[in-house]
Coordinates of C-alpha atoms in Angstrom, one line a residue:
M1 CA 79.5 70.2 79.9
E2 CA 80.5 70.8 76.3
Q3 CA 77.9 74.2 75.0
V4 CA 77.0 73.1 70.6
R5 CA 75.4 75.8 69.2
R6 CA 71.9 74.8 66.1
V7 CA 70.3 77.0 64.3
G8 CA 67.5 75.5 62.7
A9 CA 64.2 76.5 60.3
Y10 CA 60.8 75.2 60.4
G11 CA 57.4 75.6 59.0
V12 CA 53.5 75.5 59.7
V13 CA 51.7 74.6 56.8
R14 CA 48.4 74.3 57.2
D15 CA 45.6 72.5 53.8
A16 CA 43.7 74.7 52.2
G17 CA 40.8 74.1 54.9
Q18 CA 43.3 75.3 57.6
E19 CA 42.2 72.6 59.5
R20 CA 45.2 70.3 59.8
V21 CA 48.6 70.7 59.6
L22 CA 51.1 69.2 58.1
L23 CA 54.2 66.8 60.6
V24 CA 57.2 64.9 60.3
R25 CA 57.7 62.3 62.7
G26 CA 61.2 61.5 63.8
S27 CA 63.7 57.9 61.8
A28 CA 65.9 55.5 62.9
Y29 CA 68.2 58.5 62.5
A30 CA 66.8 61.2 64.0
D31 CA 67.7 62.2 67.4
F32 CA 64.4 61.4 69.1
P33 CA 62.9 58.7 66.7
G34 CA 59.2 58.4 66.2
V35 CA 58.5 61.6 67.6
W36 CA 56.8 64.0 65.6
S37 CA 57.8 67.4 64.7
L38 CA 57.1 70.7 62.5
P39 CA 58.8 70.4 58.6
G40 CA 62.8 72.0 59.0
G41 CA 66.0 71.3 60.4
G42 CA 69.0 72.7 60.4
V43 CA 70.0 76.2 58.2
E44 CA 73.7 75.2 56.4
H45 CA 76.5 77.7 56.5
A46 CA 75.5 80.3 54.3
E47 CA 72.4 79.4 53.8
N48 CA 69.3 82.1 53.9
P49 CA 66.9 80.8 56.3
A50 CA 63.9 81.4 54.1
R51 CA 65.8 79.7 51.7
A52 CA 66.7 76.6 54.3
V53 CA 63.0 76.0 55.7
L54 CA 61.7 75.9 51.7
R55 CA 64.2 72.9 51.4
E56 CA 63.6 70.9 54.4
V57 CA 60.0 71.5 53.7
A58 CA 60.7 69.8 50.0
E59 CA 63.1 67.2 51.3
E60 CA 60.9 65.6 54.2
T61 CA 57.9 65.9 52.6
G62 CA 58.0 66.5 49.4
L63 CA 55.6 69.8 49.3
T64 CA 56.7 73.0 47.2
V65 CA 55.7 76.1 49.7
E66 CA 56.4 79.6 49.5
V67 CA 56.7 81.8 52.5
T68 CA 54.2 84.0 54.2
G69 CA 55.4 85.5 57.5
L70 CA 58.0 84.5 60.4
R71 CA 55.7 83.4 63.2
A72 CA 57.6 83.1 66.5
V73 CA 61.6 82.7 66.7
V74 CA 63.0 80.5 70.0
A75 CA 65.5 78.6 71.3
D76 CA 65.8 75.9 73.9
V77 CA 68.4 73.6 75.3
V78 CA 68.9 70.0 75.5
P79 CA 71.4 68.0 77.1
Y80 CA 73.7 64.7 75.7
P81 CA 74.9 63.1 78.9
D82 CA 76.5 60.4 77.6
Q83 CA 78.3 62.7 75.1
G84 CA 79.0 66.0 77.4
V85 CA 76.8 68.6 75.6
T86 CA 74.1 70.7 75.9
L87 CA 73.3 71.3 72.2
H88 CA 71.3 74.9 72.3
T89 CA 69.5 75.4 69.2
D90 CA 66.9 78.6 68.1
R91 CA 64.6 77.7 66.0
M92 CA 62.5 80.2 63.8
L93 CA 59.3 79.2 62.6
F94 CA 57.9 80.8 59.2
D95 CA 54.3 80.2 57.9
L96 CA 54.4 78.5 54.5
T97 CA 51.7 77.9 52.7
P98 CA 51.8 75.4 49.7
V99 CA 51.7 75.7 46.3
G100 CA 52.9 72.9 44.5
G101 CA 54.3 69.0 44.6
A102 CA 52.9 65.4 45.8
L103 CA 53.3 64.7 49.8
H104 CA 56.0 61.4 50.2
S105 CA 57.8 60.6 53.3
E106 CA 61.7 60.9 53.2
V107 CA 63.8 58.6 52.4
E108 CA 66.7 57.0 54.4
G109 CA 66.8 61.0 56.1
S110 CA 66.3 61.9 59.6
T111 CA 61.9 61.8 59.1
D112 CA 60.7 58.1 57.7
L113 CA 57.1 60.3 57.7
A114 CA 55.5 63.1 56.5
R115 CA 51.0 63.8 57.4
W116 CA 48.6 66.1 57.4
L117 CA 46.8 65.7 61.1
T118 CA 44.6 67.8 62.7
T119 CA 45.5 70.1 66.4
A120 CA 43.2 66.9 68.4
E121 CA 45.1 63.8 66.4
A122 CA 48.3 65.7 66.9
A123 CA 47.4 66.5 71.0
G124 CA 47.3 62.2 70.7
L125 CA 51.2 61.8 69.8
P126 CA 54.9 62.5 71.1
L127 CA 55.6 66.0 70.1
L128 CA 59.0 67.7 70.5
A129 CA 58.3 70.8 73.0
F130 CA 58.8 73.9 70.1
T131 CA 55.8 71.7 67.8
A132 CA 53.7 71.6 71.1
E133 CA 53.4 75.1 71.6
A134 CA 53.0 76.6 67.8
L135 CA 50.3 74.1 67.2
G136 CA 49.1 75.5 71.1
L137 CA 49.6 72.1 72.8
P138 CA 50.4 71.3 76.0
V139 CA 54.2 70.5 76.4
V140 CA 54.3 66.4 77.9
P141 CA 57.5 65.2 78.5
L142 CA 58.5 63.0 77.0
P143 CA 59.3 59.4 77.9
A144 CA 62.8 58.4 79.2
G145 CA 64.8 57.0 76.3
A146 CA 63.6 58.8 73.8
L147 CA 67.0 61.0 73.4
R148 CA 69.5 58.4 71.0
R149 CA 71.6 60.5 68.9
R150 CA 73.4 58.1 67.2
Q151 CA 76.6 60.8 65.4
P152 CA 79.3 62.0 67.9
F153 CA 78.5 66.3 67.7
A154 CA 81.5 67.5 64.9
V155 CA 84.6 69.3 66.4
P156 CA 84.1 72.9 65.6
D157 CA 86.2 75.0 62.9
P158 CA 87.8 78.1 64.8
R159 CA 88.1 79.7 61.4
R160 CA 84.3 79.1 60.4
R161 CA 82.0 80.4 62.9
Q162 CA 77.4 80.3 62.5
R163 CA 76.5 83.8 64.9
F164 CA 73.0 83.9 65.4
G165 CA 72.1 87.5 67.2
A166 CA 68.6 89.7 68.2
Y167 CA 68.6 92.8 67.2
G168 CA 66.2 95.9 67.5
L169 CA 64.5 98.9 65.7
V170 CA 64.8 100.8 68.9
T171 CA 62.2 103.9 69.3
D172 CA 61.7 106.2 72.0
P173 CA 58.7 108.2 71.9
A174 CA 59.1 111.1 69.8
D175 CA 59.9 108.2 67.6
R176 CA 63.7 109.4 68.2
V177 CA 65.9 106.2 66.7
L178 CA 68.7 104.7 68.7
L179 CA 71.7 103.6 67.3
C180 CA 75.2 101.6 67.8
L181 CA 78.1 102.7 66.7
I182 CA 81.0 99.9 65.7
A183 CA 83.6 99.7 68.2
E184 CA 87.1 99.6 66.0
G185 CA 88.6 96.1 65.1
Y186 CA 85.5 94.5 64.7
P187 CA 84.0 94.2 61.0
G188 CA 81.5 97.6 60.6
A189 CA 83.6 99.5 62.6
G190 CA 82.6 103.4 62.0
Q191 CA 79.1 102.2 60.8
W192 CA 75.6 102.8 62.6
H193 CA 74.1 99.8 63.1
L194 CA 70.7 99.0 65.4
P195 CA 71.2 97.8 69.0
G196 CA 71.8 94.3 69.6
G197 CA 73.6 90.8 69.4
G198 CA 74.8 87.3 69.4
T199 CA 72.9 85.2 72.4
D200 CA 74.4 83.6 74.9
H201 CA 73.7 79.8 75.4
G202 CA 70.7 79.0 77.3
E203 CA 68.8 82.2 76.0
Q204 CA 66.0 83.4 74.8
P205 CA 66.2 86.3 71.6
V206 CA 64.0 88.5 73.4
T207 CA 65.6 88.6 76.2
A208 CA 69.1 88.7 74.8
L209 CA 68.1 91.5 72.5
L210 CA 66.9 93.6 76.1
R211 CA 70.0 92.6 78.1
E212 CA 71.9 94.0 75.3
L213 CA 70.6 96.4 74.9
V214 CA 71.4 98.1 78.6
E215 CA 74.5 96.5 77.9
E216 CA 75.1 99.6 74.4
S217 CA 73.1 101.9 75.8
G218 CA 72.0 101.8 78.8
Q219 CA 68.4 101.8 78.1
L220 CA 64.9 99.8 79.4
G221 CA 63.1 98.5 76.6
R222 CA 59.5 97.3 75.6
V223 CA 59.8 94.4 73.1
I224 CA 56.5 94.9 71.0
D225 CA 56.7 92.8 67.7
L226 CA 59.0 90.4 65.4
I227 CA 60.0 92.5 62.6
G228 CA 61.5 89.8 60.9
V229 CA 65.1 87.7 59.9
D230 CA 68.0 88.6 58.3
D231 CA 71.4 86.9 57.2
L232 CA 75.3 87.7 56.2
H233 CA 78.0 85.8 54.8
N234 CA 81.2 87.5 55.6
P235 CA 83.9 84.4 54.2
A236 CA 86.5 86.5 55.9
A237 CA 85.7 88.5 58.5
L238 CA 88.2 90.5 60.5
G239 CA 87.4 90.7 64.2
P240 CA 89.4 90.5 67.6
E241 CA 90.1 87.2 66.7
G242 CA 93.7 88.7 64.7
Y243 CA 92.6 86.6 62.0
P244 CA 89.9 85.9 58.8
I245 CA 87.0 84.1 59.9
D246 CA 84.1 82.2 57.8
A247 CA 81.0 83.9 59.0
H248 CA 77.7 84.2 58.8
S249 CA 75.5 85.9 61.2
V250 CA 71.8 84.7 61.2
R251 CA 70.3 87.7 63.0
V252 CA 66.5 88.1 64.0
I253 CA 64.7 91.7 63.7
Y254 CA 62.6 93.0 66.2
R255 CA 60.5 96.5 67.4
V256 CA 61.7 97.5 70.3
V257 CA 60.0 100.6 72.4
V258 CA 61.9 102.8 75.5
D259 CA 59.5 104.7 77.2
L260 CA 61.5 106.4 79.6
P261 CA 64.7 107.3 76.8
T262 CA 67.7 108.2 78.7
E263 CA 71.6 109.1 77.7
P264 CA 72.6 106.9 76.2
T265 CA 75.5 105.3 78.0
V266 CA 78.0 102.0 77.1
T267 CA 78.2 99.8 80.3
E268 CA 79.9 96.6 78.6
L269 CA 83.1 96.2 79.6
A270 CA 86.1 97.8 77.8
G271 CA 87.1 96.1 74.2
G272 CA 83.0 95.3 73.3
S273 CA 81.2 96.4 69.9
T274 CA 80.2 99.2 70.7
A275 CA 81.8 102.8 70.7
R276 CA 78.6 104.9 72.1
A277 CA 75.2 105.2 71.1
G278 CA 72.8 107.4 70.3
W279 CA 69.3 108.8 69.8
F280 CA 68.3 110.4 65.8
T281 CA 65.4 112.1 64.5
R282 CA 64.6 110.5 61.2
S283 CA 66.1 113.6 59.8
E284 CA 70.1 113.5 60.9
L285 CA 70.0 109.2 59.8
R286 CA 70.7 110.4 56.4
E287 CA 73.2 111.8 57.5
L288 CA 75.0 108.9 59.0
P289 CA 77.0 105.8 57.2
L290 CA 74.7 102.5 58.5
T291 CA 75.6 99.4 58.2
E292 CA 73.1 97.4 55.1
I293 CA 70.2 95.8 58.0
A294 CA 70.6 99.1 59.9
A295 CA 69.8 100.9 55.8
E296 CA 67.4 98.4 55.3
I297 CA 65.2 98.3 58.0
L298 CA 65.2 101.7 58.7
G299 CA 64.3 101.8 55.3
A300 CA 60.8 100.0 55.7
S301 CA 59.9 101.9 58.6
R302 CA 59.6 104.6 57.1

């Protein structure tokens, strides 16, 4: 089956008393009509994920919200056998606080009802799996026939790409930082970058990061915290394809510890994006050419 990717941003919004959560119901235009979920939706090409969730919540509920944190990042895969497609969705779940607007339901969109509900009330409704997990509820299989996609999936443009990746601020017990040198032929060549890379189809972001850590440096890591999410839009990224690509990268950042550090060794196949990897003290970092996201994360961690 054809593998299709999608990146989405969703919000956990609670009322002033913290007793009710905001949920929306899928409309007849949705893939799962009548099924409830957290408000949110797809991140558009070149759109910042935090801005995407603000836009989606306003469209679906009428409320103006602000982001107070990144709660979780998860992935799921749904097969669409009638179209010969498996859809992998990377979902960023933000904590949101209402600051204005008035609650109303979306008209002729992918949702048709927005409601404040207690967790007990939500437990009695059909919920998408990621929503049930976010609310601490059991995941109940949806009834047969719940999936009813109306439109075919768009044919991807080879010169336009949205990529989802997982990266790490990786340290050892001596507080050294592990970085990877970007190889020639890749965007950012010659700069030192956070370990990590794109997630594979069907792969959870934490699993992908630990896999990339082994491939790029030979280190075994332990994820201890979720730092945040970042995105980068390069309308003319030149990589191994040999032609410019309108590239949008969404990158989730974790804090990772390597308890038993070793001499870094690149184990990925020749021609990969990592030339070499190294451990650096905090003072040594000041002498390195860093990618923008590496400089930002390392600066914030001092």
